[in-house]
Each structure stands twice: as C-alpha cells, then as structure tokens.
Tab-separated table of C-alpha atoms in Angstrom:
chain	number	residue	atom	x	y	z
X	1	UNK	CA	-6.480	-35.903	-32.574
X	2	UNK	CA	-3.510	-34.953	-30.421
X	3	UNK	CA	-2.635	-31.335	-29.967
X	4	UNK	CA	0.742	-30.337	-31.415
X	5	UNK	CA	3.474	-28.617	-29.404
X	6	UNK	CA	3.036	-25.451	-31.458
X	7	UNK	CA	-0.699	-25.347	-30.774
X	8	UNK	CA	-0.119	-25.868	-27.048
X	9	UNK	CA	2.519	-23.142	-26.976
X	10	UNK	CA	0.254	-20.728	-28.820
X	11	UNK	CA	-2.587	-21.467	-26.411
X	12	UNK	CA	-0.366	-20.928	-23.366
X	13	UNK	CA	1.076	-17.662	-24.702
X	14	UNK	CA	-2.390	-16.372	-25.592
X	15	UNK	CA	-3.794	-17.230	-22.158
X	16	UNK	CA	-0.815	-15.599	-20.421
X	17	UNK	CA	-1.183	-12.409	-22.464
X	18	UNK	CA	-4.926	-12.249	-21.831
X	19	UNK	CA	-4.352	-12.821	-18.109
X	20	UNK	CA	-1.770	-10.046	-17.950
X	21	UNK	CA	-4.066	-7.764	-19.927
X	22	UNK	CA	-6.735	-8.283	-17.254
X	23	UNK	CA	-4.707	-8.596	-14.076
X	24	UNK	CA	-2.163	-5.781	-14.519
X	25	UNK	CA	-4.719	-2.913	-14.701
X	26	UNK	CA	-6.573	-4.414	-11.739
X	27	UNK	CA	-3.335	-4.640	-9.758
X	28	UNK	CA	-2.525	-1.002	-10.545
X	29	UNK	CA	-5.996	0.039	-9.382
X	30	UNK	CA	-5.673	-1.839	-6.098
X	31	UNK	CA	-2.159	-0.597	-5.331
X	32	UNK	CA	-3.115	2.976	-6.220
X	33	UNK	CA	-6.172	2.794	-3.957
X	34	UNK	CA	-4.076	1.874	-0.915
X	35	UNK	CA	-1.407	4.546	-1.424
X	36	UNK	CA	-1.398	8.055	0.083
X	37	UNK	CA	-2.068	10.745	-2.494
X	38	UNK	CA	1.508	12.008	-2.276
X	39	UNK	CA	2.887	8.597	-3.253
X	40	UNK	CA	0.471	8.376	-6.159
X	41	UNK	CA	1.553	11.753	-7.502
X	42	UNK	CA	5.242	10.823	-7.283
X	43	UNK	CA	7.035	8.376	-9.571
X	44	UNK	CA	5.084	5.200	-10.155
X	45	UNK	CA	6.134	2.132	-8.152
X	46	UNK	CA	4.778	-1.372	-8.584
X	47	UNK	CA	5.045	-2.184	-4.871
X	48	UNK	CA	3.584	0.425	-2.481
X	49	UNK	CA	5.823	1.447	0.398
X	50	UNK	CA	3.163	3.222	2.482
X	51	UNK	CA	-0.116	1.341	2.709
X	52	UNK	CA	-3.273	3.062	3.943
X	53	UNK	CA	-7.004	2.445	3.770
X	54	UNK	CA	-7.843	6.112	4.227
X	55	UNK	CA	-8.850	6.592	0.549
X	56	UNK	CA	-11.664	4.062	1.069
X	57	UNK	CA	-12.945	6.238	3.921
X	58	UNK	CA	-12.404	9.661	2.355
X	59	UNK	CA	-14.063	8.741	-0.947
X	60	UNK	CA	-17.525	8.838	0.692
X	61	UNK	CA	-17.109	12.446	1.876
X	62	UNK	CA	-15.111	13.987	-0.968
X	63	UNK	CA	-18.146	13.483	-3.209
X	64	UNK	CA	-21.648	12.194	-2.310
X	65	UNK	CA	-20.763	8.724	-3.566
X	66	UNK	CA	-23.582	7.026	-1.660
X	67	UNK	CA	-26.198	9.216	-3.360
X	68	UNK	CA	-24.689	8.555	-6.772
X	69	UNK	CA	-24.674	4.826	-6.035
X	70	UNK	CA	-28.395	4.898	-5.224
X	71	UNK	CA	-29.095	6.971	-8.348
X	72	UNK	CA	-27.313	4.489	-10.584
X	73	UNK	CA	-28.981	1.528	-8.901
X	74	UNK	CA	-32.467	2.991	-9.405
X	75	UNK	CA	-31.895	4.103	-13.008
X	76	UNK	CA	-30.203	0.867	-14.088
X	77	UNK	CA	-32.780	-1.355	-12.379
X	78	UNK	CA	-35.766	0.474	-13.874
X	79	UNK	CA	-34.152	0.531	-17.328
X	80	UNK	CA	-33.418	-3.202	-17.071
X	81	UNK	CA	-36.969	-4.077	-15.998
X	82	UNK	CA	-38.556	-2.086	-18.821
X	83	UNK	CA	-36.071	-3.497	-21.319
X	84	UNK	CA	-36.941	-7.049	-20.262
X	85	UNK	CA	-40.700	-6.453	-20.427
X	86	UNK	CA	-40.725	-4.724	-23.814
X	87	UNK	CA	-38.143	-7.042	-25.373
X	88	UNK	CA	-40.030	-10.127	-24.160
X	89	UNK	CA	-43.313	-9.184	-25.835
X	90	UNK	CA	-41.583	-7.941	-29.003
X	91	UNK	CA	-39.402	-11.041	-29.312
X	92	UNK	CA	-42.372	-13.329	-28.655
X	93	UNK	CA	-44.311	-11.703	-31.469
X	94	UNK	CA	-41.374	-11.897	-33.856
X	95	UNK	CA	-40.574	-15.518	-33.063
X	96	UNK	CA	-44.117	-16.908	-33.072
X	97	UNK	CA	-46.048	-14.997	-35.762
X	98	UNK	CA	-45.510	-14.073	-39.375
X	99	UNK	CA	-46.627	-10.582	-40.300
X	100	UNK	CA	-46.069	-8.122	-43.082
X	101	UNK	CA	-42.717	-6.406	-42.713
X	102	UNK	CA	-41.326	-8.932	-40.225
X	103	UNK	CA	-37.952	-9.241	-41.954
X	104	UNK	CA	-37.772	-5.463	-42.406
X	105	UNK	CA	-38.506	-4.948	-38.729
X	106	UNK	CA	-35.864	-7.404	-37.526
X	107	UNK	CA	-33.282	-5.977	-39.940
X	108	UNK	CA	-34.038	-2.418	-38.844
X	109	UNK	CA	-33.807	-3.389	-35.177
X	110	UNK	CA	-30.425	-5.038	-35.614
X	111	UNK	CA	-29.053	-2.351	-37.946
X	112	UNK	CA	-29.319	0.248	-35.192
X	113	UNK	CA	-26.364	-1.459	-33.513
X	114	UNK	CA	-24.104	-0.410	-36.393
X	115	UNK	CA	-24.155	3.260	-35.405
X	116	UNK	CA	-22.122	4.713	-32.517
X	117	UNK	CA	-24.236	5.983	-29.641
X	118	UNK	CA	-22.766	9.485	-29.813
X	119	UNK	CA	-24.675	10.067	-33.062
X	120	UNK	CA	-27.956	9.934	-31.114
X	121	UNK	CA	-26.922	12.426	-28.441
X	122	UNK	CA	-27.984	15.618	-30.190
X	123	UNK	CA	-31.211	14.195	-31.733
X	124	UNK	CA	-32.346	12.782	-28.384
X	125	UNK	CA	-31.479	16.020	-26.601
X	126	UNK	CA	-33.522	18.048	-29.106
X	127	UNK	CA	-36.448	15.614	-28.934
X	128	UNK	CA	-36.506	15.679	-25.139
X	129	UNK	CA	-36.198	19.468	-25.076
X	130	UNK	CA	-39.067	19.944	-27.544
X	131	UNK	CA	-41.236	17.452	-25.672
X	132	UNK	CA	-40.530	19.297	-22.457
X	133	UNK	CA	-41.518	22.622	-24.010
X	134	UNK	CA	-44.673	21.203	-25.605
X	135	UNK	CA	-45.942	18.907	-22.863
X	136	UNK	CA	-44.289	20.322	-19.784
X	137	UNK	CA	-42.506	17.014	-19.102
X	138	UNK	CA	-38.974	17.471	-17.833
X	139	UNK	CA	-36.850	14.854	-19.602
X	140	UNK	CA	-33.489	16.604	-19.851
X	141	UNK	CA	-31.833	16.539	-16.448
X	142	UNK	CA	-34.140	13.809	-15.109
X	143	UNK	CA	-34.022	10.074	-14.505
X	144	UNK	CA	-36.958	9.560	-16.855
X	145	UNK	CA	-35.070	10.922	-19.842
X	146	UNK	CA	-31.990	8.878	-18.953
X	147	UNK	CA	-34.028	5.664	-18.631
X	148	UNK	CA	-35.659	6.246	-22.024
X	149	UNK	CA	-32.222	6.894	-23.490
X	150	UNK	CA	-30.863	3.625	-22.139
X	151	UNK	CA	-33.836	1.774	-23.594
X	152	UNK	CA	-32.898	3.019	-27.058
X	153	UNK	CA	-29.526	1.304	-26.598
X	154	UNK	CA	-30.543	-1.958	-24.998
X	155	UNK	CA	-33.858	-2.787	-26.669
X	156	UNK	CA	-32.630	-3.568	-30.223
X	157	UNK	CA	-30.041	-6.109	-29.092
X	158	UNK	CA	-32.364	-7.496	-26.415
X	159	UNK	CA	-35.187	-8.068	-28.903
X	160	UNK	CA	-32.859	-9.716	-31.386
X	161	UNK	CA	-31.269	-12.020	-28.806
X	162	UNK	CA	-34.552	-13.007	-27.133
X	163	UNK	CA	-36.210	-13.662	-30.488
X	164	UNK	CA	-33.378	-16.035	-31.356
X	165	UNK	CA	-33.709	-17.754	-27.992
X	166	UNK	CA	-37.496	-18.126	-28.295
X	167	UNK	CA	-36.953	-19.743	-31.693
X	168	UNK	CA	-35.027	-22.552	-29.988
X	169	UNK	CA	-38.054	-23.396	-27.840
X	170	UNK	CA	-40.251	-25.956	-29.682
X	171	UNK	CA	-43.607	-24.616	-30.836
X	172	UNK	CA	-45.160	-27.868	-29.674
X	173	UNK	CA	-44.936	-26.501	-26.132
X	174	UNK	CA	-47.117	-23.563	-27.148
X	175	UNK	CA	-49.612	-25.889	-28.781
X	176	UNK	CA	-49.710	-28.133	-25.720
X	177	UNK	CA	-50.402	-25.142	-23.490
X	178	UNK	CA	-53.194	-23.966	-25.780
X	179	UNK	CA	-54.742	-27.443	-25.788
X	180	UNK	CA	-54.849	-27.169	-21.986
X	181	UNK	CA	-56.833	-23.963	-22.331
X	182	UNK	CA	-54.128	-21.299	-22.323
X	183	UNK	CA	-54.147	-18.480	-24.837
X	184	UNK	CA	-51.048	-16.935	-26.448
X	185	UNK	CA	-50.294	-14.897	-23.316
X	186	UNK	CA	-50.867	-17.907	-21.103
X	187	UNK	CA	-48.435	-19.936	-23.195
X	188	UNK	CA	-45.894	-17.119	-22.918
X	189	UNK	CA	-46.032	-16.873	-19.140
X	190	UNK	CA	-46.538	-20.551	-18.317
X	191	UNK	CA	-44.284	-22.221	-20.882
X	192	UNK	CA	-42.013	-19.866	-22.812
X	193	UNK	CA	-40.678	-17.661	-20.025
X	194	UNK	CA	-39.749	-20.527	-17.638
X	195	UNK	CA	-37.926	-22.228	-20.505
X	196	UNK	CA	-36.222	-18.991	-21.562
X	197	UNK	CA	-34.731	-18.131	-18.159
X	198	UNK	CA	-31.094	-18.165	-19.398
X	199	UNK	CA	-32.004	-15.807	-22.230
X	200	UNK	CA	-33.821	-13.460	-19.868
X	201	UNK	CA	-30.835	-13.446	-17.510
X	202	UNK	CA	-28.478	-12.630	-20.385
X	203	UNK	CA	-30.678	-9.754	-21.536
X	204	UNK	CA	-31.049	-8.452	-17.996
X	205	UNK	CA	-27.305	-8.468	-17.330
X	206	UNK	CA	-26.566	-6.859	-20.690
X	207	UNK	CA	-29.084	-4.084	-20.068
X	208	UNK	CA	-27.900	-3.444	-16.523
X	209	UNK	CA	-24.197	-3.373	-17.357
X	210	UNK	CA	-24.767	-1.125	-20.371
X	211	UNK	CA	-26.566	1.413	-18.203
X	212	UNK	CA	-24.209	1.039	-15.228
X	213	UNK	CA	-21.059	2.083	-17.073
X	214	UNK	CA	-22.481	4.678	-19.474
X	215	UNK	CA	-20.973	8.174	-19.125
X	216	UNK	CA	-21.769	10.397	-22.123
X	217	UNK	CA	-25.562	10.440	-21.992
X	218	UNK	CA	-25.623	10.378	-18.188
X	219	UNK	CA	-23.528	13.552	-18.106
X	220	UNK	CA	-26.047	15.317	-20.368
X	221	UNK	CA	-29.337	13.898	-19.091
X	222	UNK	CA	-28.624	14.285	-15.350
X	223	UNK	CA	-27.190	16.991	-13.154
X	224	UNK	CA	-26.437	17.803	-9.521
X	225	UNK	CA	-27.352	15.193	-6.927
X	226	UNK	CA	-29.304	13.274	-9.575
X	227	UNK	CA	-26.115	12.224	-11.367
X	228	UNK	CA	-25.102	8.598	-11.720
X	229	UNK	CA	-21.905	6.955	-10.528
X	230	UNK	CA	-20.184	7.206	-13.901
X	231	UNK	CA	-20.622	10.986	-13.801
X	232	UNK	CA	-20.021	11.339	-10.073
X	233	UNK	CA	-16.572	9.761	-10.285
X	234	UNK	CA	-15.445	12.739	-12.366
X	235	UNK	CA	-15.892	14.989	-9.346
X	236	UNK	CA	-12.789	13.529	-7.712
X	237	UNK	CA	-10.944	15.744	-10.177
X	238	UNK	CA	-11.010	19.395	-9.057
X	239	UNK	CA	-9.378	22.577	-10.328
X	240	UNK	CA	-6.519	22.172	-7.864
X	241	UNK	CA	-6.065	18.430	-7.496
X	242	UNK	CA	-6.955	14.974	-8.748
X	243	UNK	CA	-7.587	12.389	-6.023
X	244	UNK	CA	-6.328	9.390	-7.958
X	245	UNK	CA	-6.264	7.093	-4.940
X	246	UNK	CA	-9.888	7.869	-4.105
X	247	UNK	CA	-10.915	7.445	-7.746
X	248	UNK	CA	-9.364	3.980	-7.805
X	249	UNK	CA	-10.900	3.085	-4.444
X	250	UNK	CA	-14.354	4.246	-5.549
X	251	UNK	CA	-14.019	2.405	-8.871
X	252	UNK	CA	-13.237	-0.828	-7.048
X	253	UNK	CA	-16.139	-0.423	-4.629
X	254	UNK	CA	-18.753	0.395	-7.270
X	255	UNK	CA	-17.603	-2.533	-9.413
X	256	UNK	CA	-18.246	-5.082	-6.682
X	257	UNK	CA	-22.066	-5.359	-7.103
X	258	UNK	CA	-21.829	-5.927	-10.851
X	259	UNK	CA	-18.988	-8.437	-10.547
X	260	UNK	CA	-20.746	-10.400	-7.803
X	261	UNK	CA	-24.039	-10.458	-9.729
X	262	UNK	CA	-22.249	-11.616	-12.866
X	263	UNK	CA	-20.427	-14.414	-11.030
X	264	UNK	CA	-23.702	-15.659	-9.545
X	265	UNK	CA	-25.512	-15.955	-12.882
X	266	UNK	CA	-22.589	-16.421	-15.280
X	267	UNK	CA	-23.686	-19.911	-16.374
X	268	UNK	CA	-27.149	-18.772	-17.342
X	269	UNK	CA	-25.653	-15.672	-18.975
X	270	UNK	CA	-23.347	-17.745	-21.198
X	271	UNK	CA	-26.153	-20.203	-22.002
X	272	UNK	CA	-28.480	-17.361	-22.985
X	273	UNK	CA	-25.900	-15.658	-25.176
X	274	UNK	CA	-24.930	-18.918	-26.871
X	275	UNK	CA	-28.495	-20.023	-27.639
X	276	UNK	CA	-29.580	-16.611	-28.902
X	277	UNK	CA	-26.458	-16.083	-31.004
X	278	UNK	CA	-26.461	-19.553	-32.571
X	279	UNK	CA	-30.042	-19.160	-33.771
C-alpha cells in the first residue's frame, strides 16, 4: 500500500518538530557553555560572539563537581545492582510459579507507578528517622537511605517488565535444564538469564537513569560532600550570582557517561522494553 502525500507530509512535519524540540535546547546549552558569563547575562543571542572554554575549567573548582560525580556513580551503580538482583528473583517467581495472591501481588506492584514520587517523601523521611532513632542506623543524610529510596522507585517497574520478559522464554528450556540435573536456581542462571540479557539491560538502564537524574529525594537524603550531581549542580547558584555558563558546561559533561552507555546498549534496551511491554 503506497503512502499518500498527506501521510508523507505529516510524517516529515512531525519528524522536523521532534528534531527541533530535541536539538534547540541542546544547541542553547552548548552555546551558553562556551560564552563568558557577562555575555550570558546580557540579551540572548543565537550565535556567540566571544567563545571561551573557561567555563569547562572553572566548573570543577566553583563546586566540588568531581566528588559529586563519584557520589552519583556509586549510589546509582549500587541501586542498579540491587534492583537487578531483587527484580530478577521476584520476576522469576512470578513468571514460573502460581501461588496464592499472585494476581494481587502483580497488580499492587504495578499500581505503585500511578502515584507521584513526591507523595512518598514525607512517609519515607519519617520511617528513616524513626528507624535511625530506634536502631541507631543513620539513613537520613546517608547513601544507604538514598539507595533504599531509589529501590522503591525502580523495583515495581523492573519486576513487572522482567516478569513479562521471562514469560516470553519457553518453559521447555527450564524443563530441559532440570532434566540435565539443574534445579530451579540452576535453570535461572544457566538458561533464563542468558536468554533474558536484553531485558536485564533495559532494567539496568532504567534503574540507573532514574537514580542519576533524581533531585527531590537526593536533596533530602544527602547533604554536604555526600550530595549527588543533581543536587550539586544547584550550588552554581549563589546569593550574589548564577553561573549559567558553568551550569550548562557541567550539565553537558555529566550527561556524557549516560548518553554513551545508552548508545552502546540501545539495541538491547529497545529489545528488552519491547518484549516486556508486549507480554
């Protein structure tokens, strides 16, 4: 069936608008990052007249950006690893066994995604504070509390998506592994996980990116030199000035690792999302 002129025109216009929607903010960020602060604070110009790379140098000393980068990397990596481990076992149980309350469990897990995260800020803060008072475990203002918080966000979706992906893997593979002498855990590690690599990649990227860009909970659960990048970028704004060029430069630099990682595994990410969503 040939595509009509109207359909082609609509497709072209849509693609152009989406491209502009993506490229224009990125262009503004780049041009702002290479302008002196005085030019940024003056009237906006699309083409910079004075180009300098000094903001990319000054951004490391204006705030301890390197420390914040390490903090975010550690917190996001640990949260991603725990999310993958817990979601894998939970999804395997949901996809391979029938148990009382299975449908209720899966519905409850998915329904948590309907509520905005800000609703959980005060309850989590009170829970962590009471646990700290009762057990002497410092959760508020620590990486541990922030990692647990991120797990509450990423686990429901991760379990749901992995369970759907595991359902696409034939059960005959499990049975064949058990005939060869493997138990349920052996079948999981030897058969299911190698076959579910795209789904695991999708869950890992989702968990990492969710934690990497989160601001609200990071600003409450961390403080001082233990802050993450999302919180640390706010320190470029002081009582006397806002270093817009350094903010844009830092935003570009800290986005590079996530963008590069996504480009490397984008095929597996799309395959994992598609298989899990279709099921």
